[in-house]
Amino acid sequence: MTNINELAKQTLLLLGQRGLKPTPENYTEVFEELSSKRGVSGGTKEKVEKFKALLIPAHQNDIQLKNIKNIDELLFFLISKINRQNKEKSPQLFEFLNIIMKSLLASKDKKVKDIASMTLARISKAMDLESIYLLEKKWQQWQQDYEDHELEEELKKYGIKNDDFTLIIKKLLFQLKARSYDRFAKLIALCLRPSLLHSDKIAEFEQKLKEKPYILALDQDKSDTFKNELLEMVNKRISTDLIFVQQNLNFFDQNLQKLNQLIDLLNNINQNNVAFVNSLQKEQDGSVKVSFDDLKNKFLALNEKITHIHAQLHKASDTKQRENWTLQKHILKLDEVFLQYKINYALCVFSVSNYRFIMEKYGVSNLSEILERFKKILQENCDGNDELWMLDEKSYLLIVRAKTYEQIIPFMQKNINEIENFKFIYKQDVIIPSIVSFFMDKASYPHLSLLDELLKKVNEI
């Protein structure tokens, strides 16, 4: 207390000597000066240092250059600094921020546009420190959340790195073009074309794909409808090619049968000629007497059969005749035989009515396996005169010769029973094909085209 009182007296004396009035400011300055000389602090310096430490480093550096002795000088310095900053930089700074935010609004990135729009609505010259602080926190949070690793991983699947935005879009457009529905529709259409024959239904579906490639990307219900339609076209393509092969095989089979018959006749003629030669009697001089007319007739008969064989071979190798030979023309020949010799024939149709369900649920490959087994059963029940033809992707035709109406009924029933008793196992499911069958015989309908009538019924299944 003695020291403080002494300092107070000396302070007043020094104020008088310097001709200063004992105002609080003058008193404090002289008191601090005397205290400092005696190694005692009056507290003002500590307060100044305390407030200086709260300033940002840039302002602290500025203060070091000034000889600030008390709180008043510190306040004068700060007020001058703020006034100077507001006067020189504030308008340009806010204008600059506005330009940045407006520029960000042009971004194609929605996240960037959203935060720029929010910031633009809030920044103003009249903002207080709390508003600036809250806005700063929003940007910091946005910066932390902006990294989208999931998007980067998805882009990598297509060989695209998360580079410049414009470059990413260009690469994506290239990938989309390479994976366009139009391109895939064309590829699917190419795969559907039959290898050997033309199909109007497949051609219509192909045209539909070209005109409306977007059906590849329809919603689930419509997409399932398209998938089922595509499966049906795939099966139709397979059956169309099989029908062509069947047509050619039957053509060659018919011609081979005729060739076999002609060769058998030729062999018989040859055997007769050998027997004729062996029956000739030699004269004593070793000569043989042969009737010229007999020998001529035998050579003529032999030549006739050889000519028939050559003609049949030519017919079998004639591409035009092969292409013109169809099931319809084959049935017409059966009609001619019926009219001339009254030999009855019947056309028996067997069709899998639930083939679409089987195909859609179990796939084309399993349907093909079922139809192959179906075909095998029909083949095993055919006799030597019967023929099996494929009509379409789900139906077979049996041509039964030389049987009456009464004989055909049990024959049909036998085939139906064997087919329906056949069960196809797929995983844990038992697939039972539903069979529709019907037949017509020529004797019962002599004035109708049996094939045309039956094809109408097949198309209704």
GROMACS .gro file of N, CA, C and O in nm, residues 59 107 115 117 127 144 155-157 168 183 185 209 213 218 220 231 234 335 421:
model
   80
   59HIS      N    1  -0.403  -0.911  -3.796
   59HIS     CA    2  -0.420  -0.790  -3.715
   59HIS      C    3  -0.316  -0.784  -3.604
   59HIS      O    4  -0.271  -0.675  -3.565
  107SER      N    5  -2.389  -2.417  -6.303
  107SER     CA    6  -2.333  -2.551  -6.296
  107SER      C    7  -2.438  -2.657  -6.330
  107SER      O    8  -2.557  -2.640  -6.302
  115ILE      N    9  -2.656  -2.511  -5.321
  115ILE     CA   10  -2.589  -2.433  -5.216
  115ILE      C   11  -2.557  -2.293  -5.266
  115ILE      O   12  -2.560  -2.196  -5.189
  117SER      N   13  -2.747  -2.121  -5.474
  117SER     CA   14  -2.874  -2.049  -5.469
  117SER      C   15  -2.907  -2.006  -5.327
  117SER      O   16  -2.952  -1.894  -5.302
  127MET      N   17  -2.506  -0.816  -4.341
  127MET     CA   18  -2.497  -0.941  -4.266
  127MET      C   19  -2.423  -0.920  -4.133
  127MET      O   20  -2.323  -0.849  -4.129
  144GLN      N   21  -1.763  -3.141  -4.698
  144GLN     CA   22  -1.738  -3.274  -4.642
  144GLN      C   23  -1.827  -3.379  -4.708
  144GLN      O   24  -1.785  -3.493  -4.731
  155LEU      N   25  -1.912  -4.533  -6.211
  155LEU     CA   26  -1.848  -4.487  -6.334
  155LEU      C   27  -1.733  -4.578  -6.375
  155LEU      O   28  -1.710  -4.602  -6.495
  156LYS      N   29  -1.662  -4.632  -6.277
  156LYS     CA   30  -1.549  -4.719  -6.307
  156LYS      C   31  -1.593  -4.845  -6.380
  156LYS      O   32  -1.517  -4.903  -6.459
  157LYS      N   33  -1.716  -4.889  -6.355
  157LYS     CA   34  -1.768  -5.008  -6.423
  157LYS      C   35  -1.776  -4.988  -6.573
  157LYS      O   36  -1.775  -5.085  -6.650
  168ILE      N   37  -1.665  -3.636  -6.851
  168ILE     CA   38  -1.746  -3.747  -6.803
  168ILE      C   39  -1.874  -3.761  -6.887
  168ILE      O   40  -1.912  -3.870  -6.928
  183ARG      N   41  -2.948  -4.992  -8.125
  183ARG     CA   42  -2.842  -5.087  -8.163
  183ARG      C   43  -2.878  -5.229  -8.120
  183ARG      O   44  -2.864  -5.324  -8.197
  185ALA      N   45  -3.174  -5.348  -8.057
  185ALA     CA   46  -3.290  -5.394  -8.134
  185ALA      C   47  -3.247  -5.450  -8.269
  185ALA      O   48  -3.298  -5.553  -8.314
  209LEU      N   49  -3.938  -5.403  -8.402
  209LEU     CA   50  -3.818  -5.369  -8.326
  209LEU      C   51  -3.747  -5.248  -8.385
  209LEU      O   52  -3.699  -5.161  -8.312
  213PRO      N   53  -3.762  -4.935  -8.098
  213PRO     CA   54  -3.658  -5.000  -8.018
  213PRO      C   55  -3.673  -4.975  -7.868
  213PRO      O   56  -3.619  -5.051  -7.788
  218LEU      N   57  -3.918  -5.098  -7.153
  218LEU     CA   58  -4.049  -5.069  -7.094
  218LEU      C   59  -4.053  -5.114  -6.949
  218LEU      O   60  -3.964  -5.184  -6.900
  220GLN      N   61  -4.192  -5.313  -6.601
  220GLN     CA   62  -4.183  -5.456  -6.575
  220GLN      C   63  -4.291  -5.537  -6.645
  220GLN      O   64  -4.262  -5.636  -6.712
  231LEU      N   65  -3.930  -6.465  -7.688
  231LEU     CA   66  -3.912  -6.609  -7.675
  231LEU      C   67  -3.990  -6.685  -7.781
  231LEU      O   68  -3.942  -6.783  -7.840
  234VAL      N   69  -3.811  -6.656  -8.109
  234VAL     CA   70  -3.693  -6.743  -8.111
  234VAL      C   71  -3.735  -6.886  -8.143
  234VAL      O   72  -3.674  -6.954  -8.226
  335ASP      N   73  -5.416  -8.701 -10.279
  335ASP     CA   74  -5.553  -8.681 -10.329
  335ASP      C   75  -5.572  -8.750 -10.464
  335ASP      O   76  -5.676  -8.811 -10.492
  421ASN      N   77  -4.908  -8.916  -7.061
  421ASN     CA   78  -4.846  -8.989  -6.949
  421ASN      C   79  -4.700  -8.950  -6.930
  421ASN      O   80  -4.640  -8.978  -6.827
   0.00000   0.00000   0.00000
